[in-house]
CSV table of C-alpha atoms in Angstrom, one decimal:
chain,number,residue,atom,x,y,z
B,1,UNK,CA,99.4,149.8,75.8
B,2,UNK,CA,98.0,148.5,79.1
B,3,UNK,CA,98.5,150.8,82.0
B,4,UNK,CA,101.0,149.4,84.5
B,5,UNK,CA,99.3,149.5,87.9
B,6,UNK,CA,101.0,150.8,91.0
B,7,UNK,CA,101.1,147.4,92.7
B,8,UNK,CA,104.3,146.0,91.0
B,9,UNK,CA,107.4,144.3,92.2
B,10,UNK,CA,109.4,147.5,91.4
B,11,UNK,CA,107.1,149.7,93.5
B,12,UNK,CA,107.3,147.3,96.4
B,13,UNK,CA,111.1,147.2,96.2
B,14,UNK,CA,111.0,151.0,96.3
B,15,UNK,CA,108.7,151.0,99.3
B,16,UNK,CA,110.8,148.5,101.3
B,17,UNK,CA,114.0,150.2,100.4
B,18,UNK,CA,112.7,153.5,101.8
B,19,UNK,CA,111.5,151.7,104.9
B,20,UNK,CA,115.1,150.4,105.3
B,21,UNK,CA,116.3,154.0,104.9
B,22,UNK,CA,118.5,153.1,102.0
B,23,UNK,CA,119.1,155.1,98.8
B,24,UNK,CA,119.1,153.2,95.4
B,25,UNK,CA,122.9,153.4,95.4
B,26,UNK,CA,123.2,152.0,98.9
B,27,UNK,CA,120.9,149.1,98.0
B,28,UNK,CA,123.0,148.5,94.8
B,29,UNK,CA,126.1,148.3,97.0
B,30,UNK,CA,124.5,145.4,99.0
B,31,UNK,CA,123.6,143.3,96.0
B,32,UNK,CA,125.4,141.9,92.9
B,33,UNK,CA,123.5,144.3,90.6
B,34,UNK,CA,124.1,147.8,89.4
B,35,UNK,CA,122.6,151.1,90.6
B,36,UNK,CA,121.3,151.5,87.0
B,37,UNK,CA,119.3,148.2,87.2
B,38,UNK,CA,117.9,149.1,90.6
B,39,UNK,CA,116.7,152.4,89.2
B,40,UNK,CA,115.2,150.8,86.1
B,41,UNK,CA,113.3,148.1,88.1
B,42,UNK,CA,111.9,150.6,90.6
B,43,UNK,CA,110.6,152.9,87.8
B,44,UNK,CA,109.2,150.0,85.8
B,45,UNK,CA,111.6,150.3,82.9
B,46,UNK,CA,112.9,146.7,83.4
B,47,UNK,CA,111.3,143.6,84.9
B,48,UNK,CA,112.5,142.3,88.3
B,49,UNK,CA,113.9,138.9,87.5
B,50,UNK,CA,113.7,136.3,90.3
B,51,UNK,CA,117.4,136.3,91.1
B,52,UNK,CA,117.3,140.1,91.4
B,53,UNK,CA,114.2,139.9,93.7
B,54,UNK,CA,115.9,137.2,95.9
B,55,UNK,CA,119.0,139.4,96.2
B,56,UNK,CA,117.0,142.5,97.2
B,57,UNK,CA,114.9,140.5,99.6
B,58,UNK,CA,118.0,139.2,101.4
B,59,UNK,CA,119.6,142.7,101.5
B,60,UNK,CA,116.4,144.3,102.9
B,61,UNK,CA,115.7,141.3,105.2
B,62,UNK,CA,112.2,140.7,104.0
B,63,UNK,CA,110.5,137.7,102.5
B,64,UNK,CA,110.5,137.4,98.7
B,65,UNK,CA,106.7,137.4,98.8
B,66,UNK,CA,106.7,140.9,100.3
B,67,UNK,CA,108.3,142.1,97.1
B,68,UNK,CA,106.4,139.9,94.6
B,69,UNK,CA,103.0,140.4,96.2
B,70,UNK,CA,102.3,136.7,96.4
B,71,UNK,CA,99.8,135.1,96.7
B,72,UNK,CA,98.1,136.9,93.8
B,73,UNK,CA,94.8,137.1,95.7
B,74,UNK,CA,92.7,138.9,93.0
B,75,UNK,CA,93.6,136.3,90.4
B,76,UNK,CA,93.1,133.4,92.8
B,77,UNK,CA,89.7,134.7,93.7
B,78,UNK,CA,88.8,135.0,90.0
B,79,UNK,CA,89.8,131.4,89.5
B,80,UNK,CA,88.0,130.3,92.7
B,81,UNK,CA,91.2,128.9,94.1
B,82,UNK,CA,91.6,131.0,97.2
B,83,UNK,CA,88.7,129.2,98.9
B,84,UNK,CA,90.4,125.9,98.4
B,85,UNK,CA,93.4,126.8,100.5
B,86,UNK,CA,91.7,127.0,103.9
B,87,UNK,CA,90.5,123.3,103.9
B,88,UNK,CA,94.1,122.3,103.0
B,89,UNK,CA,95.4,124.2,106.0
B,90,UNK,CA,92.8,122.6,108.3
B,91,UNK,CA,93.6,119.1,107.0
B,92,UNK,CA,97.3,119.6,107.7
B,93,UNK,CA,96.4,120.3,111.3
B,94,UNK,CA,94.9,116.8,111.8
B,95,UNK,CA,98.2,115.0,111.9
B,96,UNK,CA,98.4,114.3,115.6
B,97,UNK,CA,94.7,113.9,116.5
B,98,UNK,CA,94.6,110.2,115.9
B,99,UNK,CA,91.8,108.4,114.1
B,100,UNK,CA,88.5,110.1,113.4
B,101,UNK,CA,85.6,107.7,113.9
B,102,UNK,CA,83.4,109.8,111.6
B,103,UNK,CA,85.6,108.9,108.6
B,104,UNK,CA,84.6,105.7,106.8
B,105,UNK,CA,87.3,103.2,106.0
B,106,UNK,CA,88.7,102.7,102.5
B,107,UNK,CA,91.3,100.0,101.7
B,108,UNK,CA,94.9,100.9,101.9
B,109,UNK,CA,95.3,100.2,98.1
B,110,UNK,CA,92.5,102.7,97.3
B,111,UNK,CA,94.1,105.4,99.5
B,112,UNK,CA,97.6,104.9,98.1
B,113,UNK,CA,96.1,105.2,94.6
B,114,UNK,CA,94.3,108.4,95.6
B,115,UNK,CA,97.5,109.9,96.9
B,116,UNK,CA,99.3,109.0,93.7
B,117,UNK,CA,96.5,110.5,91.6
B,118,UNK,CA,96.9,113.8,93.4
B,119,UNK,CA,100.6,113.9,92.5
B,120,UNK,CA,99.6,113.2,88.9
B,121,UNK,CA,97.1,116.0,88.9
B,122,UNK,CA,99.6,118.5,90.2
B,123,UNK,CA,102.1,117.5,87.5
B,124,UNK,CA,99.4,117.8,84.9
B,125,UNK,CA,98.8,121.3,86.4
B,126,UNK,CA,95.2,120.6,87.3
B,127,UNK,CA,95.7,122.6,90.5
B,128,UNK,CA,92.0,123.3,91.2
B,129,UNK,CA,91.1,119.6,90.9
B,130,UNK,CA,94.0,118.5,93.1
B,131,UNK,CA,93.3,121.3,95.7
B,132,UNK,CA,89.7,120.3,95.9
B,133,UNK,CA,90.3,116.6,96.5
B,134,UNK,CA,93.4,116.9,98.7
B,135,UNK,CA,91.9,117.7,102.2
B,136,UNK,CA,89.5,114.8,102.1
B,137,UNK,CA,92.2,112.3,101.0
B,138,UNK,CA,94.6,113.7,103.6
B,139,UNK,CA,92.0,113.3,106.4
B,140,UNK,CA,91.2,109.7,105.3
B,141,UNK,CA,94.9,108.8,105.2
B,142,UNK,CA,95.5,110.4,108.6
B,143,UNK,CA,92.8,108.3,110.1
B,144,UNK,CA,93.8,105.1,108.3
B,145,UNK,CA,97.5,105.5,109.3
B,146,UNK,CA,96.5,105.9,113.0
B,147,UNK,CA,94.0,103.0,112.8
B,148,UNK,CA,96.2,100.5,111.2
B,149,UNK,CA,99.8,101.9,110.9
B,150,UNK,CA,101.8,100.6,108.0
B,151,UNK,CA,104.7,101.7,105.9
B,152,UNK,CA,102.6,102.2,102.8
B,153,UNK,CA,100.0,104.3,104.6
B,154,UNK,CA,102.6,106.6,106.2
B,155,UNK,CA,104.3,106.9,102.8
B,156,UNK,CA,101.0,107.8,101.1
B,157,UNK,CA,100.2,110.3,103.9
B,158,UNK,CA,103.7,111.9,103.4
B,159,UNK,CA,102.8,112.1,99.6
B,160,UNK,CA,99.7,114.1,100.4
B,161,UNK,CA,101.7,116.5,102.5
B,162,UNK,CA,104.1,116.9,99.6
B,163,UNK,CA,101.1,117.6,97.3
B,164,UNK,CA,100.0,120.3,99.8
B,165,UNK,CA,103.5,121.8,99.6
B,166,UNK,CA,103.4,121.7,95.8
B,167,UNK,CA,100.0,123.4,95.5
B,168,UNK,CA,100.9,126.0,98.2
B,169,UNK,CA,104.1,126.9,96.4
B,170,UNK,CA,102.5,127.2,92.9
B,171,UNK,CA,99.8,129.5,94.4
B,172,UNK,CA,102.3,131.6,96.4
B,173,UNK,CA,101.3,130.4,99.9
B,174,UNK,CA,104.8,129.9,101.2
B,175,UNK,CA,103.9,129.9,104.9
B,176,UNK,CA,101.6,127.0,104.2
B,177,UNK,CA,104.2,125.1,102.2
B,178,UNK,CA,106.6,125.2,105.2
B,179,UNK,CA,103.9,123.6,107.4
B,180,UNK,CA,103.3,120.9,104.7
B,181,UNK,CA,107.0,120.1,104.6
B,182,UNK,CA,107.2,119.7,108.4
B,183,UNK,CA,104.2,117.3,108.2
B,184,UNK,CA,106.0,115.4,105.4
B,185,UNK,CA,109.0,114.9,107.6
B,186,UNK,CA,106.8,113.7,110.4
B,187,UNK,CA,105.1,111.0,108.2
B,188,UNK,CA,108.4,110.0,106.4
B,189,UNK,CA,110.0,109.2,109.8
B,190,UNK,CA,107.1,107.0,110.7
B,191,UNK,CA,107.4,105.3,107.3
B,192,UNK,CA,111.2,104.9,107.9
B,193,UNK,CA,111.7,105.9,104.3
B,194,UNK,CA,115.0,107.6,103.7
B,195,UNK,CA,114.1,108.5,100.1
B,196,UNK,CA,111.1,110.5,101.3
B,197,UNK,CA,113.2,112.2,103.9
B,198,UNK,CA,115.8,113.2,101.3
B,199,UNK,CA,113.1,114.5,98.9
B,200,UNK,CA,111.8,116.6,101.8
B,201,UNK,CA,115.3,118.2,102.2
B,202,UNK,CA,115.4,118.8,98.4
B,203,UNK,CA,112.1,120.7,98.6
B,204,UNK,CA,113.3,122.7,101.7
B,205,UNK,CA,116.4,123.6,99.7
B,206,UNK,CA,114.3,125.0,96.9
B,207,UNK,CA,112.3,127.2,99.4
B,208,UNK,CA,115.6,128.8,100.5
B,209,UNK,CA,116.7,129.1,96.8
B,210,UNK,CA,113.6,131.2,96.2
B,211,UNK,CA,114.5,133.3,99.3
B,212,UNK,CA,118.1,133.9,98.1
B,213,UNK,CA,119.6,131.9,101.1
B,214,UNK,CA,121.8,129.8,98.9
B,215,UNK,CA,124.2,128.6,101.6
B,216,UNK,CA,121.3,127.1,103.6
B,217,UNK,CA,119.9,125.6,100.4
B,218,UNK,CA,123.2,123.9,99.7
B,219,UNK,CA,123.4,122.6,103.3
B,220,UNK,CA,119.9,121.1,102.9
B,221,UNK,CA,120.9,119.3,99.7
B,222,UNK,CA,124.0,117.9,101.5
B,223,UNK,CA,121.7,116.7,104.3
B,224,UNK,CA,119.5,115.0,101.7
B,225,UNK,CA,122.6,113.3,100.3
B,226,UNK,CA,123.5,112.1,103.8
B,227,UNK,CA,120.0,110.6,104.3
B,228,UNK,CA,119.7,108.8,100.9
B,229,UNK,CA,123.4,107.9,100.9
B,230,UNK,CA,122.9,105.6,103.9
B,231,UNK,CA,120.1,103.7,102.2
B,232,UNK,CA,120.5,100.7,99.8
B,233,UNK,CA,121.5,102.1,96.4
B,234,UNK,CA,118.4,101.0,94.5
B,235,UNK,CA,117.2,102.6,91.3
B,236,UNK,CA,114.9,104.8,93.5
B,237,UNK,CA,117.8,106.0,95.7
B,238,UNK,CA,119.9,106.7,92.6
B,239,UNK,CA,117.1,108.8,91.1
B,240,UNK,CA,116.6,110.8,94.3
B,241,UNK,CA,120.4,111.3,94.5
B,242,UNK,CA,120.4,112.6,91.0
B,243,UNK,CA,117.5,115.0,91.7
B,244,UNK,CA,119.3,116.4,94.7
B,245,UNK,CA,122.2,117.2,92.4
B,246,UNK,CA,119.9,118.9,89.9
B,247,UNK,CA,118.5,121.1,92.8
B,248,UNK,CA,122.0,121.9,93.8
B,249,UNK,CA,122.9,122.9,90.3
B,250,UNK,CA,120.4,125.7,90.1
B,251,UNK,CA,121.2,126.9,93.6
B,252,UNK,CA,124.9,127.0,92.7
B,253,UNK,CA,123.9,128.9,89.5
B,254,UNK,CA,122.0,131.5,91.4
B,255,UNK,CA,125.1,131.9,93.7
B,256,UNK,CA,127.2,132.3,90.5
B,257,UNK,CA,129.3,129.2,91.2
B,258,UNK,CA,130.0,127.8,87.7
B,259,UNK,CA,132.4,125.0,88.9
B,260,UNK,CA,129.8,123.7,91.3
B,261,UNK,CA,127.1,123.9,88.6
B,262,UNK,CA,129.2,121.8,86.3
B,263,UNK,CA,130.0,119.3,89.0
B,264,UNK,CA,126.4,118.8,90.1
B,265,UNK,CA,125.2,118.5,86.5
B,266,UNK,CA,127.9,115.9,85.8
B,267,UNK,CA,126.9,113.9,88.9
B,268,UNK,CA,123.2,114.1,87.9
B,269,UNK,CA,124.0,112.9,84.4
B,270,UNK,CA,125.9,109.9,85.9
B,271,UNK,CA,122.8,109.0,87.9
B,272,UNK,CA,120.6,109.4,84.9
B,273,UNK,CA,122.8,107.2,82.8
B,274,UNK,CA,122.1,104.5,85.5
B,275,UNK,CA,118.4,105.0,85.8
B,276,UNK,CA,117.3,106.1,82.4
B,277,UNK,CA,113.9,107.7,82.3
B,278,UNK,CA,112.9,107.5,86.0
B,279,UNK,CA,110.0,110.0,85.8
B,280,UNK,CA,107.7,107.5,87.6
B,281,UNK,CA,109.9,107.6,90.8
B,282,UNK,CA,108.3,109.9,93.3
B,283,UNK,CA,107.0,112.1,90.5
B,284,UNK,CA,110.4,113.8,90.2
B,285,UNK,CA,110.6,113.7,86.4
B,286,UNK,CA,114.2,112.5,86.8
B,287,UNK,CA,116.1,111.3,83.8
B,288,UNK,CA,118.3,112.4,81.0
B,289,UNK,CA,115.8,115.0,79.7
B,290,UNK,CA,115.5,116.6,83.1
B,291,UNK,CA,119.3,116.8,83.4
B,292,UNK,CA,119.3,118.8,80.1
B,293,UNK,CA,116.4,121.0,81.3
B,294,UNK,CA,118.3,121.8,84.5
B,295,UNK,CA,121.5,122.6,82.6
B,296,UNK,CA,119.5,125.1,80.6
B,297,UNK,CA,117.9,126.5,83.8
B,298,UNK,CA,121.3,126.9,85.4
B,299,UNK,CA,122.4,129.0,82.3
B,300,UNK,CA,119.3,131.2,82.8
B,301,UNK,CA,120.0,131.7,86.5
B,302,UNK,CA,123.6,132.7,85.6
B,303,UNK,CA,122.2,135.2,83.0
B,304,UNK,CA,123.9,133.3,80.2
B,305,UNK,CA,120.8,133.8,78.0
B,306,UNK,CA,122.4,133.1,74.6
B,307,UNK,CA,123.8,129.8,76.0
B,308,UNK,CA,120.4,128.9,77.5
B,309,UNK,CA,118.7,129.4,74.1
B,310,UNK,CA,121.4,127.3,72.4
B,311,UNK,CA,120.6,124.5,74.8
B,312,UNK,CA,116.9,125.0,74.5
B,313,UNK,CA,117.1,124.3,70.7
B,314,UNK,CA,118.8,121.0,71.4
B,315,UNK,CA,116.1,119.8,73.9
B,316,UNK,CA,113.4,117.5,72.6
B,317,UNK,CA,110.7,117.0,75.3
B,318,UNK,CA,109.1,113.6,75.2
B,319,UNK,CA,105.4,113.3,75.1
B,320,UNK,CA,105.5,111.7,78.5
B,321,UNK,CA,107.2,114.8,80.1
B,322,UNK,CA,105.1,116.2,83.0
B,323,UNK,CA,103.1,119.3,81.9
B,324,UNK,CA,104.4,121.2,84.9
B,325,UNK,CA,108.0,120.6,83.7
B,326,UNK,CA,107.1,121.5,80.1
B,327,UNK,CA,105.6,124.8,81.2
B,328,UNK,CA,108.7,125.6,83.3
B,329,UNK,CA,110.9,125.0,80.3
B,330,UNK,CA,108.8,127.4,78.2
B,331,UNK,CA,108.9,130.1,80.9
B,332,UNK,CA,112.7,129.8,81.1
B,333,UNK,CA,112.9,130.0,77.3
B,334,UNK,CA,110.7,133.1,77.2
B,335,UNK,CA,112.8,134.9,79.8
B,336,UNK,CA,116.0,134.1,77.8
B,337,UNK,CA,114.3,135.3,74.5
B,338,UNK,CA,113.2,138.5,76.1
B,339,UNK,CA,116.6,139.2,77.6
B,340,UNK,CA,118.2,138.7,74.2
B,341,UNK,CA,115.8,141.0,72.4
B,342,UNK,CA,113.7,138.2,70.8
B,343,UNK,CA,110.4,139.7,71.9
B,344,UNK,CA,108.1,138.0,69.5
B,345,UNK,CA,109.6,134.6,70.3
B,346,UNK,CA,109.3,135.4,74.0
B,347,UNK,CA,105.6,136.2,73.7
B,348,UNK,CA,105.1,133.0,71.7
B,349,UNK,CA,106.8,130.9,74.4
B,350,UNK,CA,104.7,132.5,77.1
B,351,UNK,CA,101.5,131.8,75.1
B,352,UNK,CA,102.6,128.2,74.7
B,353,UNK,CA,103.2,128.0,78.4
B,354,UNK,CA,99.7,129.3,79.1
B,355,UNK,CA,98.2,126.8,76.7
B,356,UNK,CA,100.1,124.0,78.3
B,357,UNK,CA,99.5,125.0,81.9
B,358,UNK,CA,97.3,128.0,82.4
B,359,UNK,CA,97.1,127.9,86.2
B,360,UNK,CA,100.8,127.4,86.7
B,361,UNK,CA,101.8,130.1,84.2
B,362,UNK,CA,99.4,132.6,85.6
B,363,UNK,CA,100.8,132.3,89.1
B,364,UNK,CA,104.5,131.8,88.2
B,365,UNK,CA,106.4,135.0,89.2
B,366,UNK,CA,108.9,134.4,86.3
B,367,UNK,CA,106.1,134.3,83.8
B,368,UNK,CA,104.5,137.4,85.2
B,369,UNK,CA,107.7,139.4,85.2
B,370,UNK,CA,108.4,138.4,81.7
B,371,UNK,CA,105.0,139.6,80.5
B,372,UNK,CA,105.6,142.9,82.4
B,373,UNK,CA,109.0,143.2,80.7
B,374,UNK,CA,107.5,142.6,77.3
B,375,UNK,CA,104.9,145.3,77.9
B,376,UNK,CA,107.6,147.8,78.8
B,377,UNK,CA,109.8,146.9,75.9
B,378,UNK,CA,107.1,147.0,73.2
B,379,UNK,CA,106.6,150.4,71.6
B,380,UNK,CA,103.2,149.2,70.4
B,381,UNK,CA,101.6,146.5,72.4
B,382,UNK,CA,100.1,143.7,70.2
B,383,UNK,CA,96.6,142.7,71.1
B,384,UNK,CA,97.9,139.3,72.1
B,385,UNK,CA,100.3,140.8,74.6
B,386,UNK,CA,97.6,143.1,75.9
B,387,UNK,CA,95.4,140.1,76.5
B,388,UNK,CA,98.2,138.3,78.4
B,389,UNK,CA,98.9,141.4,80.5
B,390,UNK,CA,95.2,141.7,81.4
B,391,UNK,CA,95.1,137.9,82.1
B,392,UNK,CA,97.8,138.2,84.9
B,393,UNK,CA,96.1,141.3,86.3
B,394,UNK,CA,98.0,144.2,84.9
């Protein structure tokens, strides 16, 4: 069996708890989890699920990343991704400097296509390729938007900021993702695009979801509804409205609000019935299938693992489904399988997620904790599980 290193979520929780001068029982009294689970997570007998980590982070008043150890610097360096982050950070800082005469002009159509291609690469989980191309495209669009301001150029620039957010989140650089979202708002206002503004609120809400601040996340979703609700109710606006409801459903699930979950899923389904498959709209993957995926994710967040697996068996992912969304489904499925004692199935699902989206799976905290959990559960660690554990850095 691979040796569990000392740099785990459980050990970090223990360190931060001691710094807060709390006993395990005192910490358990502040979160909706038992003393037994706190003890088991700290000693490594059970994995620290994302909802548990968020609750502990909120109770200890620290960022989730302090407990998860993100970004996973060693793995990023091995994959040569860490060096791609600094140019993104620098490109984000060009927003108010005006046009750069050293940058040659490309047509607006070419730049819009380049921004769209970056979104496509992220959803295909080609993070390295997208991260490498992003700073240059962002710099070109910044200059073009200042030289000849137009709605389409500001929209495309906002799209690159969104891509910066997506890459930052997937690699664990949450401080950078916050900067990217601020820039997205700046560009969306210049584009006078309410749908982009609403999407930005949706993404902000998911940041607070990860941090365990569910009330703030719900308020941000409501703000997004307020923005898009004032716009003409086009198919685009309906799809964005539906996606806001999907985001609200998983936030409500994490907050253990079953009625709110059911309401948001029903509203999202109503929107999806109007739009059909609208996965092309703002790269949101919105449509009937995504509604089903979020219903399953909500069950996972509420620790209704048997129900989540029942739903998973009924889901048929179309070949056009974004690879990133497909991998997320497999990670949710693996977590549910592990929690219900189906360890071989859980390992198979995690392996499938790795094959579909290796970079996303390697840096996904849920996938990493599931692999850790499988290592602890297994009396004899199969070679395949050992290889997966080594792959994520155990």
